[in-house]
Amino acid sequence: MSVCSGNCWNGLKTEAYELFFHIETCRYPEMQAAAGLESEMGNKLTILAVDDNSINLATIEQELKNKYEVVTVNSGARAVRYLNKDKPDLILLDVQMALMDGIETLKEIRTMENGAFIPVIMLTSKKDRETVLEGTKLGILDYVLKPFDGKDLMARIEKALKRAGTIPVEDAELYADVKTVQDDIQSGNIKNAILKCDEIVSLKIDEEILGRIKNARTRLRMEEVPTAERMIARVLKILEKSVKGVSALKYPISVTEMNARLLHVLSDLKEYKVRDAAQKLEELMQFEIPENLKQICVSAQEYLDEFDDGAAEELIQKAMIEYRKGLI
Amino acid sequence: MKDDVKIMMDETRLEDISIPGIDMAEAEKYHSGSAKDYLELLELYWLDGRRRLPLLAGLLKDEDYHNYEIEVHALKSTSAKLGAAELSARAREHEAAAGRGDADFIRKDFSDLVSVYETLLGEIGGYLEKARAGEALVGQKRQARRIDAEELIRQARSALESVEDFRSRECAQKIDDLLEYQLDRDTETRLKKVREQLKMYEDDEVERLLRELLERLENGSV
């Protein structure tokens, strides 16, 4: 799922065939390459480290050099000079510098074209906490206490890059985040659930998931909690398979049985039994069905949530036709 | 620095390093890299000490406790990172004293702080010197090559362009390459100074020194 950077959601809404192709290209990187979709991670990301302490700079360089392109500068002024010509992917900024301190430097950086929205992690000591609070007003994403542990620094950089949307989030991590939203909803902590959704939508994730989280957040804001909860449950279901590696669905199903169940759904829809149809789709997804069909079931359920039973019906009919043609 | 301690570094393990004043168990808490990486940091610490000691004395003389606090704060955290726990603890006391404006404590305890710092730097210096043993032999082989003035200027300018373009490691490599040639004493001294400043991440100073060297080379002053 994390390799998908296209718009699966639009594919679902418009043309089923395009969707099938798209999903396949997402699952198989070699097809992705053939389709002309290139990895965004081709080059090493650049980290600009700003610290007037040479030992800190050397440590940062040693810790990060295998994974990132590290540019080191020993003053705020030199950092500004660098940003005038280049744009790093993240800045590690020391708070306590003799000539131009971290906050002054950050203020300057935020006025620059190359620095206005760049993710920044502050390097600080415990006593700098007030400065960190000031830094948060200037949009820092995190802070690291000195002396820092290399693994911790690396983890925080990765987290910040994910939050900034620079690198994609792994499905397992996303699953855990979405699960937190579900837990918050279930424990009635709607405010926290909305905040967590805000955090998730800032990540670089599959657009299909992104759209669903945004919808769920809107529902939460509109106090339509049960609908939001269903949407979140579906996102978890989508993520479940890739997270667990193998199918999370337990029971095999024959082609005839699958067809019959889809016909029952269509029959419910013809009789305007929207909730029954949604329930039947839910039941169908408990079986070991093809991934593409599962995606269609989830999308059809979403149409049903919006009471757009016409679109759901059309989608299922198309799916059945494609299935008979052997395209699913 | 990357080459200075190479000979011993390739064989040394972190747990083999033994320097009075440094607790390697503490150092290993923060250092996940190789012994070679650790000794690179140690050399930086030693170089930095030569600058920081007179700086601290100057700040105390000027009663500039704000910048004194910043400098001892840096000493505290870098010492802790390298396992120099005793010095780190002392620096912490001075940082706290500067923070609360306790000039009396700083003045009274300053000579003790300096004494611990100097002793430690002496021990580190001695260890690094041993690590450099054998470097001279390699150095002799390196001195055999010759370079003409035009090529020297071209390579020095190329090194300047690298550092101006924030490619410090590339600049360091170019300086190392130049130092392998047979050079007049002045040029060699200047290039070694550039190399030392690169180790200290003093890139503005590197640019200044290289421009100065280029000016002298182009004017035929060397």
Coordinates of C-alpha atoms in Angstrom, one line a residue:
Chain A
M1 CA 0.0 0.0 0.0
S2 CA 2.8 2.4 0.8
V3 CA 4.1 2.3 -2.7
C4 CA 0.9 3.6 -4.1
S5 CA 1.0 7.3 -4.8
G6 CA -1.8 7.5 -7.4
N7 CA -5.4 8.3 -6.8
C8 CA -7.1 4.9 -6.3
W9 CA -10.2 6.6 -5.0
N10 CA -10.9 8.4 -8.3
G11 CA -10.2 5.2 -10.1
L12 CA -12.9 3.5 -8.1
K13 CA -15.4 6.3 -8.7
T14 CA -14.8 6.5 -12.5
E15 CA -13.6 3.4 -14.2
A16 CA -13.3 0.0 -12.6
Y17 CA -10.9 -1.3 -15.2
E18 CA -8.5 1.6 -14.5
L19 CA -8.7 0.7 -10.9
F20 CA -7.8 -2.9 -11.4
F21 CA -4.7 -1.9 -13.4
H22 CA -3.8 0.8 -10.8
I23 CA -4.1 -1.6 -7.9
E24 CA -1.9 -4.1 -9.6
T25 CA 0.7 -1.5 -10.4
C26 CA 0.7 -0.5 -6.8
R27 CA 1.3 -4.0 -5.6
Y28 CA 4.0 -4.8 -8.0
P29 CA 6.8 -2.1 -8.3
E30 CA 8.1 -3.6 -11.5
M31 CA 4.7 -2.8 -13.1
Q32 CA 4.8 0.6 -11.5
A33 CA 8.1 1.3 -13.3
A34 CA 6.7 0.0 -16.5
A35 CA 3.8 2.4 -16.0
G36 CA 6.2 5.3 -15.7
L37 CA 5.7 5.9 -12.0
E38 CA 9.1 6.6 -10.5
S39 CA 10.1 6.3 -6.9
E40 CA 10.5 9.6 -5.1
M41 CA 13.2 8.1 -2.9
G42 CA 15.8 7.8 -5.6
N43 CA 18.2 10.3 -4.0
K44 CA 19.4 10.6 -0.5
L45 CA 17.4 13.2 1.5
T46 CA 19.5 16.2 2.7
I47 CA 19.7 17.2 6.3
L48 CA 21.1 20.6 7.2
A49 CA 22.8 20.4 10.6
V50 CA 23.3 23.8 12.3
D51 CA 25.4 23.8 15.5
D52 CA 28.4 25.9 16.6
N53 CA 29.8 22.9 18.5
S54 CA 32.1 20.9 16.2
I55 CA 31.7 17.7 18.2
N56 CA 27.9 17.8 17.9
L57 CA 28.3 18.4 14.1
A58 CA 30.7 15.5 13.8
T59 CA 28.4 13.2 15.8
I60 CA 25.4 14.1 13.7
E61 CA 27.5 13.5 10.6
Q62 CA 28.7 10.1 11.8
E63 CA 25.2 9.0 12.8
L64 CA 23.4 10.1 9.7
K65 CA 25.9 9.9 6.8
N66 CA 24.9 6.4 5.7
K67 CA 21.3 7.3 5.3
Y68 CA 21.2 11.0 4.5
E69 CA 23.3 13.6 2.7
V70 CA 24.4 15.7 5.7
V71 CA 25.4 19.4 5.2
T72 CA 27.0 20.8 8.3
V73 CA 27.2 24.5 9.1
N74 CA 28.5 26.0 12.4
S75 CA 26.5 29.2 12.5
G76 CA 23.0 30.6 11.9
A77 CA 24.5 33.0 9.3
R78 CA 26.0 30.2 7.3
A79 CA 22.7 28.2 7.5
V80 CA 20.9 31.3 6.0
R81 CA 23.6 31.4 3.3
Y82 CA 23.0 27.8 2.5
L83 CA 19.3 28.2 2.3
N84 CA 19.7 31.1 -0.2
K85 CA 21.1 28.5 -2.6
D86 CA 19.6 25.2 -1.6
K87 CA 16.6 23.6 0.1
P88 CA 17.3 20.7 2.5
D89 CA 14.6 18.2 3.4
L90 CA 15.0 18.8 7.1
I91 CA 17.0 21.1 9.5
L92 CA 18.6 20.1 12.8
L93 CA 19.0 23.3 14.6
D94 CA 20.9 23.9 17.8
V95 CA 19.2 26.2 20.3
Q96 CA 22.2 27.6 22.2
M97 CA 24.6 29.1 19.7
A98 CA 26.9 32.0 20.7
L99 CA 26.4 34.6 17.9
M100 CA 23.0 34.0 16.4
D101 CA 21.0 31.6 18.5
G102 CA 18.6 28.9 17.3
I103 CA 15.4 31.0 17.7
E104 CA 16.9 34.0 15.9
T105 CA 18.1 31.7 13.1
L106 CA 14.7 30.0 12.8
K107 CA 12.9 33.3 12.6
E108 CA 15.2 34.3 9.7
I109 CA 14.8 30.9 8.1
R110 CA 11.0 31.2 8.2
T111 CA 11.2 34.4 6.2
M112 CA 13.0 32.6 3.4
E113 CA 11.6 31.0 0.3
N114 CA 13.6 27.8 0.9
G115 CA 12.9 27.7 4.6
A116 CA 9.3 28.9 5.2
F117 CA 7.9 25.4 5.5
I118 CA 10.9 23.2 6.0
P119 CA 10.7 20.7 8.9
V120 CA 12.9 21.7 11.8
I121 CA 14.1 19.6 14.8
M122 CA 15.7 21.6 17.6
L123 CA 18.7 20.3 19.4
T124 CA 18.4 21.4 23.0
S125 CA 19.2 20.7 26.6
K126 CA 16.6 20.4 29.4
K127 CA 16.9 24.0 30.4
D128 CA 16.0 25.2 27.0
R129 CA 12.3 24.1 27.3
E130 CA 11.0 27.6 27.2
T131 CA 12.9 28.1 24.0
V132 CA 11.4 24.9 22.6
L133 CA 7.9 26.4 23.3
E134 CA 9.0 29.5 21.4
G135 CA 10.2 27.2 18.7
T136 CA 6.8 25.5 18.4
K137 CA 5.3 28.9 17.5
L138 CA 7.8 28.9 14.7
G139 CA 6.7 25.5 13.5
I140 CA 9.3 23.1 14.8
L141 CA 8.3 19.5 14.5
D142 CA 10.2 18.1 17.4
Y143 CA 13.2 18.6 19.7
V144 CA 16.0 16.3 20.7
L145 CA 17.8 16.6 24.1
K146 CA 21.6 16.7 24.1
P147 CA 23.7 14.7 24.5
F148 CA 21.6 12.6 22.1
D149 CA 21.5 9.0 21.3
G150 CA 22.1 8.2 17.6
K151 CA 19.2 5.8 17.2
D152 CA 16.8 8.3 18.9
L153 CA 18.0 11.1 16.6
M154 CA 17.5 8.9 13.6
A155 CA 14.0 7.8 14.7
R156 CA 12.9 11.4 15.3
I157 CA 14.2 12.5 12.0
E158 CA 12.2 9.8 10.3
K159 CA 9.1 10.7 12.2
A160 CA 9.5 14.3 11.4
L161 CA 10.0 13.5 7.7
K162 CA 6.9 11.4 7.7
R163 CA 4.9 14.2 9.5
A164 CA 6.1 16.6 6.9
G165 CA 5.0 14.3 4.1
T166 CA 8.5 13.9 2.8
I167 CA 8.7 10.1 3.2
P168 CA 5.8 7.6 3.2
V169 CA 4.5 6.0 6.3
E170 CA 4.7 2.2 6.6
D171 CA 1.3 0.4 6.8
A172 CA 2.0 -1.1 10.2
E173 CA 2.7 2.4 11.6
L174 CA -0.4 3.8 9.9
Y175 CA -2.5 0.9 11.2
A176 CA -1.4 1.7 14.8
D177 CA -2.3 5.4 14.3
V178 CA -5.7 4.6 12.9
K179 CA -6.3 2.1 15.7
T180 CA -5.7 5.0 18.1
V181 CA -8.4 7.0 16.4
Q182 CA -10.8 4.0 16.7
D183 CA -9.9 3.6 20.4
D184 CA -10.5 7.3 21.0
I185 CA -13.9 7.1 19.3
Q186 CA -14.8 4.1 21.3
S187 CA -13.9 5.7 24.6
G188 CA -15.8 8.8 23.6
N189 CA -12.7 11.0 23.3
I190 CA -13.8 12.6 20.1
K191 CA -11.5 15.7 20.4
N192 CA -8.4 13.4 20.6
A193 CA -9.7 11.4 17.7
I194 CA -10.0 14.5 15.5
L195 CA -6.5 15.6 16.6
K196 CA -5.1 12.2 15.7
C197 CA -6.9 12.4 12.3
D198 CA -5.3 15.8 11.7
E199 CA -2.0 14.2 12.4
I200 CA -2.7 11.3 10.0
V201 CA -3.8 13.5 7.1
S202 CA -0.5 15.4 7.3
L203 CA 1.3 12.2 6.6
K204 CA 2.3 11.0 3.1
I205 CA -0.1 8.1 2.7
D206 CA -2.1 6.3 0.1
E207 CA -4.7 8.8 -1.2
E208 CA -7.4 6.2 -0.8
I209 CA -6.7 6.0 2.9
L210 CA -6.2 9.7 3.1
G211 CA -9.6 10.4 1.6
R212 CA -11.3 8.0 4.0
I213 CA -9.6 9.6 7.1
K214 CA -10.6 13.0 5.9
N215 CA -14.2 11.9 5.5
A216 CA -14.1 10.3 9.0
R217 CA -12.7 13.5 10.5
T218 CA -15.5 15.6 8.8
R219 CA -18.1 13.2 10.3
L220 CA -16.5 13.5 13.7
R221 CA -16.6 17.3 13.5
M222 CA -20.3 17.0 12.5
E223 CA -20.8 14.8 15.5
E224 CA -21.8 11.9 13.3
V225 CA -19.8 9.5 15.4
P226 CA -21.3 6.1 14.4
T227 CA -20.6 6.9 10.7
A228 CA -17.1 8.0 11.4
E229 CA -16.5 4.9 13.5
R230 CA -17.6 2.7 10.6
M231 CA -15.3 4.6 8.2
I232 CA -12.3 4.1 10.5
A233 CA -13.1 0.4 10.9
R234 CA -13.0 0.1 7.1
V235 CA -9.6 1.8 6.9
L236 CA -8.3 -0.7 9.5
K237 CA -9.7 -3.5 7.4
I238 CA -8.0 -2.2 4.3
L239 CA -4.7 -1.9 6.2
E240 CA -5.1 -5.2 8.0
K241 CA -4.0 -7.3 5.0
S242 CA -0.8 -5.6 4.2
V243 CA 0.1 -5.3 7.9
K244 CA -0.4 -8.9 8.7
G245 CA 1.4 -10.0 5.5
V246 CA -1.2 -12.6 4.6
S247 CA -4.9 -12.4 4.3
A248 CA -6.6 -11.5 7.5
L249 CA -9.8 -13.1 6.2
K250 CA -10.3 -16.6 7.4
Y251 CA -12.8 -18.5 5.2
P252 CA -12.4 -19.5 1.6
I253 CA -15.3 -18.9 -0.7
S254 CA -16.4 -20.5 -3.9
V255 CA -17.0 -18.4 -7.1
T256 CA -20.6 -19.4 -7.1
E257 CA -21.1 -18.4 -3.5
M258 CA -19.4 -15.1 -4.1
N259 CA -21.6 -14.4 -7.1
A260 CA -24.7 -15.3 -5.1
R261 CA -23.8 -13.0 -2.3
L262 CA -23.2 -10.1 -4.7
L263 CA -26.6 -10.8 -6.3
H264 CA -28.2 -10.6 -2.8
V265 CA -26.6 -7.3 -2.3
L266 CA -28.0 -6.0 -5.6
S267 CA -31.3 -7.4 -4.7
D268 CA -31.3 -5.5 -1.4
L269 CA -30.3 -2.4 -3.2
K270 CA -33.2 -2.7 -5.7
E271 CA -35.5 -2.9 -2.8
Y272 CA -33.8 0.2 -1.2
K273 CA -32.6 -1.9 1.8
V274 CA -29.4 0.1 2.1
R275 CA -28.4 -1.1 5.6
D276 CA -29.1 -4.8 4.7
A277 CA -26.9 -4.4 1.6
A278 CA -24.1 -2.8 3.6
Q279 CA -24.3 -5.7 6.1
K280 CA -24.1 -8.3 3.3
L281 CA -21.0 -6.6 1.9
E282 CA -19.5 -6.7 5.4
E283 CA -20.2 -10.4 5.6
L284 CA -18.8 -11.0 2.2
M285 CA -15.6 -9.3 3.3
Q286 CA -15.2 -11.9 6.1
F287 CA -14.3 -14.4 3.3
E288 CA -11.1 -14.8 1.4
I289 CA -12.1 -12.7 -1.5
P290 CA -9.7 -11.2 -4.1
E291 CA -8.2 -7.9 -2.9
N292 CA -9.7 -5.9 -5.8
L293 CA -13.2 -7.1 -4.9
K294 CA -12.6 -6.2 -1.3
Q295 CA -11.7 -2.7 -2.3
I296 CA -14.9 -2.5 -4.3
C297 CA -16.9 -3.7 -1.4
V298 CA -15.4 -1.1 0.9
S299 CA -16.1 1.6 -1.7
A300 CA -19.7 0.4 -2.2
Q301 CA -20.2 0.6 1.6
E302 CA -19.0 4.1 1.6
Y303 CA -21.5 5.0 -1.1
L304 CA -24.1 3.4 1.0
D305 CA -23.1 5.5 4.0
E306 CA -23.7 8.5 1.8
F307 CA -27.1 6.9 0.8
D308 CA -25.8 6.9 -2.8
D309 CA -27.2 3.4 -3.5
G310 CA -27.2 4.1 -7.2
A311 CA -23.4 4.4 -7.3
A312 CA -23.0 1.4 -5.1
E313 CA -25.2 -0.7 -7.3
E314 CA -23.4 0.4 -10.4
L315 CA -20.0 -0.4 -8.8
I316 CA -21.1 -3.9 -7.8
Q317 CA -22.6 -4.6 -11.3
K318 CA -19.3 -3.5 -12.9
A319 CA -17.4 -5.7 -10.5
M320 CA -19.5 -8.7 -11.4
I321 CA -19.0 -8.1 -15.1
E322 CA -15.3 -7.7 -14.7
Y323 CA -15.2 -10.8 -12.5
R324 CA -16.9 -12.9 -15.2
K325 CA -14.4 -11.6 -17.8
G326 CA -11.7 -12.8 -15.5
L327 CA -10.3 -9.4 -14.8
I328 CA -10.6 -9.6 -11.0
Chain B
M1 CA 41.4 14.0 11.2
K2 CA 39.9 11.2 9.0
D3 CA 43.4 10.0 8.1
D4 CA 45.4 11.1 11.1
V5 CA 44.3 8.3 13.4
K6 CA 43.7 5.8 10.6
I7 CA 46.5 3.4 11.3
M8 CA 45.5 2.4 14.8
M9 CA 41.8 3.0 14.2
D10 CA 41.4 0.2 11.8
E11 CA 42.4 -2.3 14.4
T12 CA 41.1 -0.7 17.6
R13 CA 37.8 -1.7 19.3
L14 CA 35.9 0.7 21.5
E15 CA 36.4 -1.4 24.6
D16 CA 40.2 -1.4 24.0
I17 CA 40.4 2.4 24.4
S18 CA 41.7 3.3 27.8
I19 CA 42.3 7.0 28.7
P20 CA 42.4 8.3 32.3
G21 CA 39.4 10.6 32.9
I22 CA 37.2 8.8 30.3
D23 CA 34.7 6.2 31.3
M24 CA 34.3 4.1 28.2
A25 CA 31.1 2.5 29.6
E26 CA 29.6 6.0 29.7
A27 CA 30.9 6.8 26.3
E28 CA 29.3 3.6 24.8
K29 CA 25.9 4.8 26.0
Y30 CA 26.0 7.6 23.5
H31 CA 28.3 6.3 20.9
S32 CA 26.9 3.6 18.6
G33 CA 29.5 4.0 15.9
S34 CA 33.0 2.5 15.4
A35 CA 36.1 3.1 17.5
K36 CA 37.5 5.1 14.5
D37 CA 34.5 7.4 14.7
Y38 CA 34.9 7.7 18.4
L39 CA 38.6 8.7 18.1
E40 CA 37.6 11.2 15.4
L41 CA 35.3 12.8 17.9
L42 CA 38.1 12.6 20.6
E43 CA 40.5 14.5 18.3
L44 CA 37.9 17.2 17.7
Y45 CA 37.4 17.4 21.5
W46 CA 41.1 17.8 21.9
L47 CA 41.3 20.5 19.2
D48 CA 38.3 22.2 20.6
G49 CA 39.9 22.2 24.1
R50 CA 42.8 24.3 22.8
R51 CA 40.3 26.9 21.7
R52 CA 37.9 26.7 24.6
L53 CA 40.4 26.9 27.5
P54 CA 41.6 30.4 26.7
L55 CA 38.1 31.4 25.7
L56 CA 36.7 30.4 29.1
A57 CA 39.5 32.4 30.9
G58 CA 38.7 35.4 28.7
L59 CA 35.0 35.3 29.4
L60 CA 35.6 35.0 33.1
K61 CA 38.1 38.0 33.0
D62 CA 35.4 40.0 31.1
E63 CA 32.7 38.8 33.5
D64 CA 30.7 37.8 30.5
Y65 CA 28.7 35.1 32.4
H66 CA 26.1 34.8 29.7
N67 CA 28.6 33.5 27.1
Y68 CA 30.5 31.6 29.9
E69 CA 27.3 29.7 30.6
I70 CA 26.9 28.8 26.9
E71 CA 30.5 27.6 26.7
V72 CA 30.4 25.5 29.8
H73 CA 27.1 24.1 28.7
A74 CA 28.7 22.9 25.5
L75 CA 31.7 21.5 27.5
K76 CA 29.2 19.7 29.8
S77 CA 27.3 18.0 26.9
T78 CA 30.3 17.1 24.8
S79 CA 32.3 15.7 27.8
A80 CA 29.3 13.6 28.7
K81 CA 29.0 12.3 25.2
L82 CA 32.6 11.2 25.1
G83 CA 32.5 9.6 28.6
A84 CA 34.4 12.4 30.4
A85 CA 32.0 12.2 33.3
E86 CA 34.0 14.0 35.9
L87 CA 34.6 17.0 33.7
S88 CA 31.0 17.0 32.6
A89 CA 29.8 17.1 36.2
R90 CA 32.1 20.0 37.0
A91 CA 31.0 21.9 33.9
R92 CA 27.4 21.3 35.0
E93 CA 28.2 23.0 38.3
H94 CA 29.7 26.0 36.5
E95 CA 26.8 26.2 34.1
A96 CA 24.3 26.2 37.0
A97 CA 26.4 28.8 38.9
A98 CA 26.5 31.0 35.8
G99 CA 22.7 30.6 35.4
R100 CA 22.0 31.8 39.0
G101 CA 24.7 34.5 38.7
D102 CA 27.0 32.9 41.3
A103 CA 30.2 34.6 40.2
D104 CA 31.9 33.7 43.5
F105 CA 31.6 30.0 42.9
I106 CA 32.9 30.3 39.3
R107 CA 35.9 32.4 40.3
K108 CA 36.8 30.1 43.2
D109 CA 36.4 26.9 41.4
F110 CA 37.7 27.9 38.0
S111 CA 41.3 26.8 38.5
D112 CA 40.1 23.4 39.5
L113 CA 37.9 23.1 36.4
V114 CA 40.8 24.2 34.3
S115 CA 43.1 21.7 36.0
V116 CA 40.8 18.8 35.3
Y117 CA 40.2 19.9 31.7
E118 CA 43.9 20.4 31.0
T119 CA 44.8 17.0 32.5
L120 CA 42.2 15.3 30.4
L121 CA 43.3 17.1 27.3
G122 CA 46.9 16.0 28.0
E123 CA 45.8 12.4 28.4
I124 CA 43.8 12.5 25.2
G125 CA 46.7 14.2 23.3
G126 CA 49.1 11.5 24.5
Y127 CA 46.7 8.8 23.3
L128 CA 46.2 10.4 19.9
E129 CA 49.9 10.8 19.5
K130 CA 50.4 7.1 20.0
A131 CA 47.6 6.5 17.5
R132 CA 49.4 8.6 15.0
A133 CA 52.6 6.5 15.3
G134 CA 53.5 5.2 11.9
E135 CA 51.8 8.1 10.1
A136 CA 55.3 9.6 9.5
L137 CA 56.3 6.6 7.3
V138 CA 53.2 7.0 5.2
G139 CA 53.8 10.7 5.1
Q140 CA 57.3 10.3 3.6
K141 CA 55.9 8.3 0.8
R142 CA 53.3 10.9 0.1
Q143 CA 55.9 13.8 0.0
A144 CA 57.5 12.2 -3.1
R145 CA 55.2 13.8 -5.7
R146 CA 55.7 17.3 -7.3
I147 CA 53.1 19.8 -8.4
D148 CA 53.6 22.9 -10.6
A149 CA 52.3 26.3 -9.5
E150 CA 49.5 26.4 -12.1
E151 CA 48.1 23.0 -11.0
L152 CA 48.4 24.0 -7.3
I153 CA 46.3 27.1 -7.9
R154 CA 43.8 25.2 -9.9
Q155 CA 43.4 22.6 -7.2
A156 CA 43.3 25.2 -4.4
R157 CA 40.6 27.1 -6.2
S158 CA 38.6 23.9 -6.7
A159 CA 38.8 23.2 -3.0
L160 CA 37.6 26.8 -2.3
E161 CA 34.7 26.3 -4.7
S162 CA 33.7 23.1 -2.8
V163 CA 33.6 24.7 0.6
E164 CA 31.7 27.7 -0.9
D165 CA 29.2 25.3 -2.2
F166 CA 28.8 23.6 1.3
R167 CA 30.6 20.5 0.2
S168 CA 33.1 20.4 3.1
R169 CA 34.0 16.8 2.9
E170 CA 34.9 17.2 -0.8
C171 CA 37.0 20.2 0.1
A172 CA 38.8 18.2 2.8
Q173 CA 39.5 15.4 0.3
K174 CA 41.0 18.0 -2.1
I175 CA 43.2 19.5 0.7
D176 CA 44.3 16.0 1.6
D177 CA 45.2 15.3 -2.0
L178 CA 47.2 18.6 -2.2
L179 CA 49.1 17.7 1.0
E180 CA 50.4 14.6 -0.7
Y181 CA 52.5 16.7 -3.0
Q182 CA 55.9 18.2 -2.3
L183 CA 55.0 21.8 -1.2
D184 CA 57.0 24.7 0.0
R185 CA 56.8 25.1 3.8
D186 CA 54.5 28.1 3.8
T187 CA 51.9 26.5 1.5
E188 CA 52.0 23.3 3.4
T189 CA 51.5 25.1 6.8
R190 CA 48.6 27.0 5.3
L191 CA 47.0 23.9 3.9
K192 CA 47.4 22.1 7.2
K193 CA 45.7 25.0 8.9
V194 CA 42.9 24.7 6.4
R195 CA 42.6 21.0 7.1
E196 CA 42.5 21.7 10.9
Q197 CA 39.7 24.3 10.4
L198 CA 37.8 21.8 8.3
K199 CA 38.0 19.3 11.1
M200 CA 36.5 22.0 13.4
Y201 CA 33.7 22.7 10.9
E202 CA 35.0 26.3 10.7
D203 CA 34.0 26.7 7.1
D204 CA 34.0 30.5 7.0
E205 CA 37.6 30.4 8.3
V206 CA 38.4 27.8 5.7
E207 CA 37.1 30.0 2.9
R208 CA 39.2 33.0 4.3
L209 CA 42.4 30.9 4.5
L210 CA 42.0 29.5 1.1
R211 CA 41.3 32.9 -0.5
E212 CA 44.4 34.2 1.3
L213 CA 46.5 31.3 0.0
L214 CA 45.2 31.7 -3.5
E215 CA 46.1 35.4 -3.5
R216 CA 49.6 34.6 -2.4
L217 CA 50.0 31.8 -5.0
E218 CA 48.6 34.0 -7.8
N219 CA 50.9 36.9 -6.8
G220 CA 53.8 34.5 -6.8
S221 CA 54.5 35.3 -3.2
V222 CA 55.4 31.7 -2.4

